[in-house]
mmCIF file of C-alpha atoms in Angstrom:
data_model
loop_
_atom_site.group_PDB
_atom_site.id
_atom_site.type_symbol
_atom_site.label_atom_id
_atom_site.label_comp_id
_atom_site.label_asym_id
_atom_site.label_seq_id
_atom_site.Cartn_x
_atom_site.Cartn_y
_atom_site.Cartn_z
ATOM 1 C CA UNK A 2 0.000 0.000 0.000
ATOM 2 C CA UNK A 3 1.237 3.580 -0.357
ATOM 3 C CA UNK A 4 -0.582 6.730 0.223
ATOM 4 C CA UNK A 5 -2.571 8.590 -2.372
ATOM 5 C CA UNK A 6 0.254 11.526 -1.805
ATOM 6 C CA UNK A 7 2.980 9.663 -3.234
ATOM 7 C CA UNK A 8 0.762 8.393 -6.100
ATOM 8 C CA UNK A 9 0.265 11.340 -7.356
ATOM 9 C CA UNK A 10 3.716 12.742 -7.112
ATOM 10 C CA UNK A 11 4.813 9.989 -9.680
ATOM 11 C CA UNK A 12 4.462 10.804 -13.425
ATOM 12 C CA UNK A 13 2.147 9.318 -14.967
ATOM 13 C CA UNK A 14 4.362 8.511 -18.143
ATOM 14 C CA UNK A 15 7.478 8.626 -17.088
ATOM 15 C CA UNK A 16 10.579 8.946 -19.506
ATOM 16 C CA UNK A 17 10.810 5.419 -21.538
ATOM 17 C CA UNK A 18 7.107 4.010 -20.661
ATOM 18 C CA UNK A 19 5.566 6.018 -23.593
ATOM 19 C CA UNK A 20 5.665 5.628 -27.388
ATOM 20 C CA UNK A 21 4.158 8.362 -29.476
ATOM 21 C CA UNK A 22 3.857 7.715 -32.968
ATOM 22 C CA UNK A 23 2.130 9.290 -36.047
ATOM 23 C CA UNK A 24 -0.375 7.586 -38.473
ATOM 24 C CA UNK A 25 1.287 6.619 -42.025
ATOM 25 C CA UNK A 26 0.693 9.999 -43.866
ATOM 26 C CA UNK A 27 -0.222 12.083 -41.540
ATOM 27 C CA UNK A 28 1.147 15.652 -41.010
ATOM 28 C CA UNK A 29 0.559 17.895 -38.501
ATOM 29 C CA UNK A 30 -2.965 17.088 -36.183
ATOM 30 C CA UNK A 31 -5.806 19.721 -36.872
ATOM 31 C CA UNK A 32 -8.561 20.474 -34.215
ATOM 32 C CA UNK A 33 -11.661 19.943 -35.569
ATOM 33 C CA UNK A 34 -13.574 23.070 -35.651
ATOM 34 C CA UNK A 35 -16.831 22.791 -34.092
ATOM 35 C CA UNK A 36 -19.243 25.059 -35.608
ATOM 36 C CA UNK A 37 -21.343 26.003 -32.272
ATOM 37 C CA UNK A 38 -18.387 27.658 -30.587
ATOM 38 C CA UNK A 39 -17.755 30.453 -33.417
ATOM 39 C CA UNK A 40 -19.502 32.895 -31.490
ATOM 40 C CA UNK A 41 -17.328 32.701 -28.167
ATOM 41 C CA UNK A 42 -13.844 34.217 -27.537
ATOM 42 C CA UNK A 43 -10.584 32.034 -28.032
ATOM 43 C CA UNK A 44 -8.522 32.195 -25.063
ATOM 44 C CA UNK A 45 -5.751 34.833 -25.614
ATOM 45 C CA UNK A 46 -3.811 35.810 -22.784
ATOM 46 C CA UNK A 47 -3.738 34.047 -18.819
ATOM 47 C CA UNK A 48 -3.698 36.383 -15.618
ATOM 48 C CA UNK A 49 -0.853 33.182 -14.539
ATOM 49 C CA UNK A 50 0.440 30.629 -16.698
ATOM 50 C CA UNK A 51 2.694 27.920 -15.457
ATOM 51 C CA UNK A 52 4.342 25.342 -17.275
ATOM 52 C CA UNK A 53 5.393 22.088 -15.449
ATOM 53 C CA UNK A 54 5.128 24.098 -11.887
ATOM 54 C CA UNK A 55 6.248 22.762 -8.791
ATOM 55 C CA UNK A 56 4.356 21.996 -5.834
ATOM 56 C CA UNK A 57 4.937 25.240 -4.413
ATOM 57 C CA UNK A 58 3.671 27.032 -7.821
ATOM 58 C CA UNK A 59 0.401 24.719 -7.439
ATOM 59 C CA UNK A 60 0.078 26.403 -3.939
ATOM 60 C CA UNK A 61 0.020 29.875 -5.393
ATOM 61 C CA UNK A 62 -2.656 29.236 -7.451
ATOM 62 C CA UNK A 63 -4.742 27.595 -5.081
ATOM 63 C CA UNK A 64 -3.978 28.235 -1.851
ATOM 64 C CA UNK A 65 -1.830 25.805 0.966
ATOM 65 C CA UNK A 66 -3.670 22.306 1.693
ATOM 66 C CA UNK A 67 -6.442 22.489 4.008
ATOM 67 C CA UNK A 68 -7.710 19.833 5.761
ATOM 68 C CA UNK A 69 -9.990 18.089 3.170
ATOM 69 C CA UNK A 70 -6.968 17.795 1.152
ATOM 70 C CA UNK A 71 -4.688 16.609 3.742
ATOM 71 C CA UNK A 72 -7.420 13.792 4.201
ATOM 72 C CA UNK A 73 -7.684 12.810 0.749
ATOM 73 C CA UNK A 74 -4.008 12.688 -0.140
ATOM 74 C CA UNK A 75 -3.057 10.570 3.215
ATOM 75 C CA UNK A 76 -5.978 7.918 2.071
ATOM 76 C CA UNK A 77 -4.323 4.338 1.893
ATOM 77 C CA UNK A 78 -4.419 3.197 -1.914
ATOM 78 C CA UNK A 79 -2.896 0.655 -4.012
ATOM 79 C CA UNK A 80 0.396 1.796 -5.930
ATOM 80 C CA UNK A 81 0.110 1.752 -9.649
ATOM 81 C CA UNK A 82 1.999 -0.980 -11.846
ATOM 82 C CA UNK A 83 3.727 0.386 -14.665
ATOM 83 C CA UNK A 84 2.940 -0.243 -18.521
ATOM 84 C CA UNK A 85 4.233 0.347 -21.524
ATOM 85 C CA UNK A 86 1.617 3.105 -24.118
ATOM 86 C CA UNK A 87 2.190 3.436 -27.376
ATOM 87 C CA UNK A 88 -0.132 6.726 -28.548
ATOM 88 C CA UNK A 89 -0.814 7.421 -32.398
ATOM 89 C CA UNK A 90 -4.363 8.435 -32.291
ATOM 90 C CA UNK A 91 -6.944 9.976 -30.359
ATOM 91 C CA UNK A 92 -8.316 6.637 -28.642
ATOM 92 C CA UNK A 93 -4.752 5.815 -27.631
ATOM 93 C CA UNK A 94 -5.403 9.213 -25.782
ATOM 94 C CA UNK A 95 -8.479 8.424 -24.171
ATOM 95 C CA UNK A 96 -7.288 5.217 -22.614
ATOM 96 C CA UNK A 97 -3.871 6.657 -21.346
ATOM 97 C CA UNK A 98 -5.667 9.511 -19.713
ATOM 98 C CA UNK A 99 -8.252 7.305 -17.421
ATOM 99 C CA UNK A 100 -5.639 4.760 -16.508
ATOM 100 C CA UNK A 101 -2.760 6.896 -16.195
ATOM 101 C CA UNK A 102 -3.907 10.515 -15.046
ATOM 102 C CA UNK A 103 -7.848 10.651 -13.547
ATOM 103 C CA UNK A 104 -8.298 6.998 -12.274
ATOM 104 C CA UNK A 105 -5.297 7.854 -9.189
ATOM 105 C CA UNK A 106 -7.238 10.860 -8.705
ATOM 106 C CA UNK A 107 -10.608 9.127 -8.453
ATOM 107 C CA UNK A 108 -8.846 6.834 -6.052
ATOM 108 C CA UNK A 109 -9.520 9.438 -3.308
ATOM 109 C CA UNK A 110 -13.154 9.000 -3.826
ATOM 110 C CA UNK A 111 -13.944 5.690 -3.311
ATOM 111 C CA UNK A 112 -13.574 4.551 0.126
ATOM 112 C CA UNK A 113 -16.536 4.492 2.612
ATOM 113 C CA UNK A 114 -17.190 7.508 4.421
ATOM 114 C CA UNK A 115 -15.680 9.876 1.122
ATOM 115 C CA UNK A 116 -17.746 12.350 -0.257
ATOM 116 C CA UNK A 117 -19.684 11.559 -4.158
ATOM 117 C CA UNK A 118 -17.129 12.988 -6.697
ATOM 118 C CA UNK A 119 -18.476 10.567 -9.851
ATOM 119 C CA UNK A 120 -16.333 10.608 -12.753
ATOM 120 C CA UNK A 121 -18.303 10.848 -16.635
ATOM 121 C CA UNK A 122 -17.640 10.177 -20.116
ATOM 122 C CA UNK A 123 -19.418 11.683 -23.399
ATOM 123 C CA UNK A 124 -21.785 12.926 -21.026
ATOM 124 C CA UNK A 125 -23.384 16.313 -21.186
ATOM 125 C CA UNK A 126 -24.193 18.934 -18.295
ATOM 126 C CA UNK A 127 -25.658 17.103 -15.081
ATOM 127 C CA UNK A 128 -28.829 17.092 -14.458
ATOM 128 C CA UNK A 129 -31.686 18.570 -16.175
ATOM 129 C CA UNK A 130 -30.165 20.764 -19.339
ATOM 130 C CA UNK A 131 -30.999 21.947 -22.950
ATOM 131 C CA UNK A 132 -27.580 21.380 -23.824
ATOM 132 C CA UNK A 133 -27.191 19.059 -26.760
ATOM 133 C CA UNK A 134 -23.171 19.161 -27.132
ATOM 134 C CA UNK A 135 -21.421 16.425 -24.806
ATOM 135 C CA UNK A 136 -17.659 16.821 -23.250
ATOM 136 C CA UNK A 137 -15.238 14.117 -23.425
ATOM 137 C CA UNK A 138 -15.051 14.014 -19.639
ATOM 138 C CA UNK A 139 -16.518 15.604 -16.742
ATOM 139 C CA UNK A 140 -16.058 15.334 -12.782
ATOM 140 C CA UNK A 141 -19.190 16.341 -10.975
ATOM 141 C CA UNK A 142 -20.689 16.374 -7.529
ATOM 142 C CA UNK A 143 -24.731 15.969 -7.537
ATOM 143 C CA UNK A 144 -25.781 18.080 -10.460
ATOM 144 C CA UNK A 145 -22.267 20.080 -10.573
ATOM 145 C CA UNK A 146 -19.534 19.574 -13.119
ATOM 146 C CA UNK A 147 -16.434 20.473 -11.086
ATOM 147 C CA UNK A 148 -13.972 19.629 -14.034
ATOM 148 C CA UNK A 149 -14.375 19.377 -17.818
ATOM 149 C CA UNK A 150 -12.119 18.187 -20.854
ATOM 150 C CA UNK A 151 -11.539 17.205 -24.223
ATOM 151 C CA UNK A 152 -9.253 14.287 -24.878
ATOM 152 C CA UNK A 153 -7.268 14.710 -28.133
ATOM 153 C CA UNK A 154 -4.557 13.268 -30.061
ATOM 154 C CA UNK A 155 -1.332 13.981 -29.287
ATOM 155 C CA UNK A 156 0.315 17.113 -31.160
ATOM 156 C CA UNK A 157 -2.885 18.941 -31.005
ATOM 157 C CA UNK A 158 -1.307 20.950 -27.912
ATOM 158 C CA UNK A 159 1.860 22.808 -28.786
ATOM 159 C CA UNK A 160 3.616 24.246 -25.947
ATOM 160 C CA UNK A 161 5.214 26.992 -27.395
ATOM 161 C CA UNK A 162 1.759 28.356 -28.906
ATOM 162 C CA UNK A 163 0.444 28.521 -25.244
ATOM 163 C CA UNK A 164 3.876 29.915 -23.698
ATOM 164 C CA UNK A 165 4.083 32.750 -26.468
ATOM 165 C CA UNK A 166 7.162 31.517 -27.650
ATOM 166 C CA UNK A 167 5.640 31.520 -31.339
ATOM 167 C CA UNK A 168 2.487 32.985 -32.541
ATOM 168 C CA UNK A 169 -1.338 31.619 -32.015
ATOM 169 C CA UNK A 170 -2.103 29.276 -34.845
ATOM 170 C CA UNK A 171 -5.851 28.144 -35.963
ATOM 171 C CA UNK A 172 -4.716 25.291 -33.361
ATOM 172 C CA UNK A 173 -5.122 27.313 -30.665
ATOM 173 C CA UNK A 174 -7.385 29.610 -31.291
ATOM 174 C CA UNK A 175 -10.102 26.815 -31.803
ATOM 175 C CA UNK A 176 -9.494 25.449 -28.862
ATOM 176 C CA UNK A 177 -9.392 28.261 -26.595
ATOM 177 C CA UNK A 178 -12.920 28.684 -28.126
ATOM 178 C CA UNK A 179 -14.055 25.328 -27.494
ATOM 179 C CA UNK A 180 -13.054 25.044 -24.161
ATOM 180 C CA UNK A 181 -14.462 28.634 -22.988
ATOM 181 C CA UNK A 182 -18.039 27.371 -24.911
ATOM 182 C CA UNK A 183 -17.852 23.927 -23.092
ATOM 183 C CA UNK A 184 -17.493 25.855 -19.774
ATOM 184 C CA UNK A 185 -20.089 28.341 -20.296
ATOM 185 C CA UNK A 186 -22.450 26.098 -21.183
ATOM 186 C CA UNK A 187 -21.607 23.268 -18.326
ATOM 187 C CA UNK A 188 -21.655 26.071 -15.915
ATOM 188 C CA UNK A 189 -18.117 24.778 -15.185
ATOM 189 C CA UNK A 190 -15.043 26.853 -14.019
ATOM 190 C CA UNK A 191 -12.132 24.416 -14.374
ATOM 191 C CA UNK A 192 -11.565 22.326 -17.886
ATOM 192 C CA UNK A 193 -8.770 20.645 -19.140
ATOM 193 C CA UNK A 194 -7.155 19.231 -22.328
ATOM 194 C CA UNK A 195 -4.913 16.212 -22.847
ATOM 195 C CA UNK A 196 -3.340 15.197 -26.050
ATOM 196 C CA UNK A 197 -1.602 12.106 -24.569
ATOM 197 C CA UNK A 198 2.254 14.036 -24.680
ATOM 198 C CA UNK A 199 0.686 17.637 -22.277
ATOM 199 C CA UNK A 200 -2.158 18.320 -19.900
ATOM 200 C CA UNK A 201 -3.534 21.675 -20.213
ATOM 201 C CA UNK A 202 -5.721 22.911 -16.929
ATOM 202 C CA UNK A 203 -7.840 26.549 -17.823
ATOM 203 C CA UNK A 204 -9.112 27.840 -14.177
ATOM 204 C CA UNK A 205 -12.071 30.839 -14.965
ATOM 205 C CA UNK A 206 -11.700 33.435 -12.477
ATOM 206 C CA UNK A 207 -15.081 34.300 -13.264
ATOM 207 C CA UNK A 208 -18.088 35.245 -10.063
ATOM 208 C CA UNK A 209 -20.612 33.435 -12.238
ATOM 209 C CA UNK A 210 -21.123 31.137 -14.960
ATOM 210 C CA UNK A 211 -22.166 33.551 -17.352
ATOM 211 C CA UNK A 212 -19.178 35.692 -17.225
ATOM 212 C CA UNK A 213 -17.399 32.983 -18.459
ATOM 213 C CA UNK A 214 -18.127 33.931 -22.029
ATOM 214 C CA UNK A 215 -16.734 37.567 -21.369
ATOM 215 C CA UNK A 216 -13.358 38.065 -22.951
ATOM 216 C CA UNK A 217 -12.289 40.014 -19.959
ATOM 217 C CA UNK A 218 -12.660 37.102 -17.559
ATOM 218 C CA UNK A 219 -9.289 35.947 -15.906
ATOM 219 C CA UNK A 220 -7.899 32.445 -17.039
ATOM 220 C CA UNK A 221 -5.128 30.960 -14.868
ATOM 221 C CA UNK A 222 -3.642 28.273 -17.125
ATOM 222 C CA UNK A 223 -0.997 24.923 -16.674
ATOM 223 C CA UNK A 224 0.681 23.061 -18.806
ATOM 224 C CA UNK A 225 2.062 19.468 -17.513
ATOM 225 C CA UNK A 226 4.079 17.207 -20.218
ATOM 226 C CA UNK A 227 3.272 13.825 -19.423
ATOM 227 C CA UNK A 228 6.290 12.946 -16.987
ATOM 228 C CA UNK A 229 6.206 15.520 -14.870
ATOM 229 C CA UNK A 230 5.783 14.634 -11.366
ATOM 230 C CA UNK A 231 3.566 17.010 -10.123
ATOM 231 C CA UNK A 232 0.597 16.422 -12.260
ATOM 232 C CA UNK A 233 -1.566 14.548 -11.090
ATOM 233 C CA UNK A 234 -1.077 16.955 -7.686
ATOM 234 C CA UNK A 235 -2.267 19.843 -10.093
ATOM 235 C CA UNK A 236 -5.130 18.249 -11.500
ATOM 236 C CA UNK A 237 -6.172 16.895 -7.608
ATOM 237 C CA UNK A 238 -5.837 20.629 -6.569
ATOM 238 C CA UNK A 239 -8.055 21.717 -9.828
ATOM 239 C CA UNK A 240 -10.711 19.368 -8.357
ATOM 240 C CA UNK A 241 -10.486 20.088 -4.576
ATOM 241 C CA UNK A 242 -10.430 23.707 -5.780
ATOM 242 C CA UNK A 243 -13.853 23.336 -7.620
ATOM 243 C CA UNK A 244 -15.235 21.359 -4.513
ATOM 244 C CA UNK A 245 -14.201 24.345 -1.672
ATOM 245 C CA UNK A 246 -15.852 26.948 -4.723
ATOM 246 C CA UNK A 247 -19.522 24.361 -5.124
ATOM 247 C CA UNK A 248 -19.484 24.213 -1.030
ATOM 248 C CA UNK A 249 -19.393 28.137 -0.815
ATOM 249 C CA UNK A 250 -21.621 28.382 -3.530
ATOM 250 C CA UNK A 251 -23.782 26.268 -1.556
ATOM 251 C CA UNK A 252 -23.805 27.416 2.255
ATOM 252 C CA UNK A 253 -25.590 28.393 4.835
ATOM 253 C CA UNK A 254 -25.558 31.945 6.036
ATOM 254 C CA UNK A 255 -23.388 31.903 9.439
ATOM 255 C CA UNK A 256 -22.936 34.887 12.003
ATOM 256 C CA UNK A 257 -21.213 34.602 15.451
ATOM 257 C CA UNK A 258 -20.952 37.064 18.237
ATOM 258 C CA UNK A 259 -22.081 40.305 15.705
ATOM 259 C CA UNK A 260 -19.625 38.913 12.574
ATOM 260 C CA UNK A 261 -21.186 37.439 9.008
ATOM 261 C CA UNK A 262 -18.881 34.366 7.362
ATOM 262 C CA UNK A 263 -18.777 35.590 3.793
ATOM 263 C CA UNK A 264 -16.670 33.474 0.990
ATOM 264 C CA UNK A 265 -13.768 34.959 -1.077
ATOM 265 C CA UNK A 266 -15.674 34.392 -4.867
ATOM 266 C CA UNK A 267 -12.178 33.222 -6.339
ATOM 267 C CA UNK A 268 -10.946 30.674 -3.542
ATOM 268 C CA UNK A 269 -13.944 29.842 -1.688
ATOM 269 C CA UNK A 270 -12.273 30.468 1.521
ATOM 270 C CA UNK A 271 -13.848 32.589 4.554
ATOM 271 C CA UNK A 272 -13.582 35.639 5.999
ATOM 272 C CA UNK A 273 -15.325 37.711 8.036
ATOM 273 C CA UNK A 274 -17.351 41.099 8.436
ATOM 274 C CA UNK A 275 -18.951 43.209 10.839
ATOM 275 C CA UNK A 276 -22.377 43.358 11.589
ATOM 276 C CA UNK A 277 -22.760 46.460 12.359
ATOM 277 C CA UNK A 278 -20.080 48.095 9.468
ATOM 278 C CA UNK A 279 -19.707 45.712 6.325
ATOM 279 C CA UNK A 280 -16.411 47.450 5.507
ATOM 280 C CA UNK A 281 -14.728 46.178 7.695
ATOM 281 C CA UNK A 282 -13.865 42.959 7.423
ATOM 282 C CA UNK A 283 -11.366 39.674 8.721
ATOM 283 C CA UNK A 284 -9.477 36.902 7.327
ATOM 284 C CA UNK A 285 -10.601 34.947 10.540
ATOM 285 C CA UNK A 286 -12.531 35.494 13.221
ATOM 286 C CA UNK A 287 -11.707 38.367 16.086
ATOM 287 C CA UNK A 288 -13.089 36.194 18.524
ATOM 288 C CA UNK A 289 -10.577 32.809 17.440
ATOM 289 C CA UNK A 290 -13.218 30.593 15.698
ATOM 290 C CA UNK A 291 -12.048 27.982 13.494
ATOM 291 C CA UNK A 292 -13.450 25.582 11.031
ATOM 292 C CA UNK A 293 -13.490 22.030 10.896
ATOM 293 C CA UNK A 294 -13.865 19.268 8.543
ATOM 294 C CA UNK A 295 -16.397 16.558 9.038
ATOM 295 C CA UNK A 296 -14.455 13.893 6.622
ATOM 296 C CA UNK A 297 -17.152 11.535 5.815
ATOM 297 C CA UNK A 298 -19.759 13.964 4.564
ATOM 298 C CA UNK A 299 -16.799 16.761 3.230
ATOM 299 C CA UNK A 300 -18.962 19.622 5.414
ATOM 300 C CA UNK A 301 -17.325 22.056 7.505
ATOM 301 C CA UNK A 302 -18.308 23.373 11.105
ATOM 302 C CA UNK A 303 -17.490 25.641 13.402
ATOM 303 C CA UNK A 304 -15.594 25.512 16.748
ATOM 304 C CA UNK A 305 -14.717 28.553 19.524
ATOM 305 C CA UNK A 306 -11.220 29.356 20.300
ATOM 306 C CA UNK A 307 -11.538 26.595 23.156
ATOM 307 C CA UNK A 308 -11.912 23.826 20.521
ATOM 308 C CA UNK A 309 -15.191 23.141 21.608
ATOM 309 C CA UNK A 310 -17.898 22.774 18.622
ATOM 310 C CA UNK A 311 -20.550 25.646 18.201
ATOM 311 C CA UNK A 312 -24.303 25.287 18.580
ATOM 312 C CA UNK A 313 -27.075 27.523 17.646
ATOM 313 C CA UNK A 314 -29.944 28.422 19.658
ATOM 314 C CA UNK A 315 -31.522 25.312 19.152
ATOM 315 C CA UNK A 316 -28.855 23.097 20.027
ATOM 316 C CA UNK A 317 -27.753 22.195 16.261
ATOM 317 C CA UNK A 318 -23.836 22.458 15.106
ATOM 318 C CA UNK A 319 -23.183 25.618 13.609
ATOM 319 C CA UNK A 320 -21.618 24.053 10.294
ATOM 320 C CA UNK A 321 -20.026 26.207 7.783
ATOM 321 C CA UNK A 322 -21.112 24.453 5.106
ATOM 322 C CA UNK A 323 -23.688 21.830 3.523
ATOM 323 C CA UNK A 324 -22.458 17.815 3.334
ATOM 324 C CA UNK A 325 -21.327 17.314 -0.417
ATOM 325 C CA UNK A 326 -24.014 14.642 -0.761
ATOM 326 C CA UNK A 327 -26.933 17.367 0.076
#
């Protein structure tokens, strides 16, 4: 057995385990250029763009481990085995990228007592939707989609188009579209792409789904080639991220002794303000209260400075936020 931590710090294909090859005649892959996403921006330039970042990098972005990650990554799992991929077409993709990259991930979600983080293919927005285009792949919780992507053949992501290093080609462009289209419609903030060779993670900084189709809205982007050791870490922090945003989304109103809990929109963390004068507000609590995490149902509560757990005036925890299965 190892722990789900050191899983994910191991590359998925490391140097020597991967074979990429191109079909007899083939030149250079072409994105396929959907017709329903001409009328949304491509993806020009990211607020932050990191390519192959270390841990520390992935902490910037979103924010040091909490305790819902801690409990996740220190889960007990069963180390993967090693095989040899050989990747020519879009299929080889597909298969590399649920053994290789999302099933260690999903790995975190499937003892007793962890929250409902259900992994989709070809599947369109959850629950009830008008939305006739399907997604490759989607990570949702309940009728959320947490993560989206689009699983291509390798080639179709060249790194020095996204790192500015040479110009945007039609490449590019069409996908930034897509994936800003498949996001706006899924009412999804995270998405990625993987062409077997990179992994390509767009974060929308956006306060609602609908600004996602603004041009002005804020992409943080990361690009992971295939052996790099931190991502499946990245793509674990992508999902956690979307989880901590969905529970703020979701929560109860909270005020103790006089303050409000209110939720940063990009990081879904709390703060605090004052009753009595909004403007002035509190990364924590004057008074010393601190969450906690209720592991089995991923909900938070509250606890005084003393450590003991809050109640209401009927007696009830105070929590912080809603179980992930409500």
């Amino acid at each position: 057995m190892a722990s789900l931590r050191d899983v994910l710090f191991q590359a998925p294909l490391p140097n020597g385990i991967a074979s990429f090859h191109t079909l007899p005649g083939a030149g250079k892959p072409t994105l396929s250029q959907k017709t329903w996403v001409t009328g949304y921006d491509e993806v020009r330039d990211f607020y932050q763009f990191y390519t192959n970042p270390t841990q520390e990098q992935i902490n910037d972005v979103f924010g040091v481990e909490n305790a819902f990650d801690d409990y996740l990554l220190n889960r007990e799992v069963s180390p993967l085995n090693g095989t040899t991929e050989w990747l020519q077409n879009e299929g080889d993709s597909v298969r590399t990228f649920y053994t290789k990259v999302s099933e260690p991930i999903q790995f975190a979600f499937q003892s007793r007592g962890t929250p409902p983080i259900i992994q989709r293919s070809e599947s369109g927005p959850l629950g009830h939707t008008d939305v006739s285009q399907t997604i490759d792949f989607t990570w949702g919780c309940g009728d959320r989609c947490l993560v989206i992507g689009e699983l291509k053949r390798h080639g179709i992501i060249e790194v020095a188009r996204w790192t500015g290093e040479r110009p945007t080609d039609t490449n590019r462009r069409w996908l930034g579209k897509e994936i800003r289209a498949y996001c706006y419609k899924y009412k999804c903030f995270a998405a990625l792409v993987f062409d077997g060779q990179f992994l390509l993670i767009f974060i929308f900084q956006a306060q609602s789904a609908e600004l996602i189709a603004q041009q002005d809205c804020q992409v943080t982007g990361l690009l992971f080639s295939s052996d790099c050791v931190t991502l499946r870490y990245g793509l674990f922090r992508t999902l956690t991220h979307q989880i901590q945003r969905m529970q703020a989304d979701r929560a109860p109103a909270v005020i103790l002794d006089g303050y409000i809990r209110r939720f940063e929109w990009w990081s879904g963390c709390p703060y605090w303000v004052n009753r009595n004068n909004e403007r002035e507000e509190y990364p924590a609590h004057p008074n010393g209260y601190l969450r906690k995490l209720d592991p089995e149902s991923g909900a938070w509560h509250w606890v005084d400075a003393n450590g003991n757990v809050v109640l209401d005036g009927n007696g009830l925890v105070v929590w912080d936020t809603r179980s992930l299965e409500y």
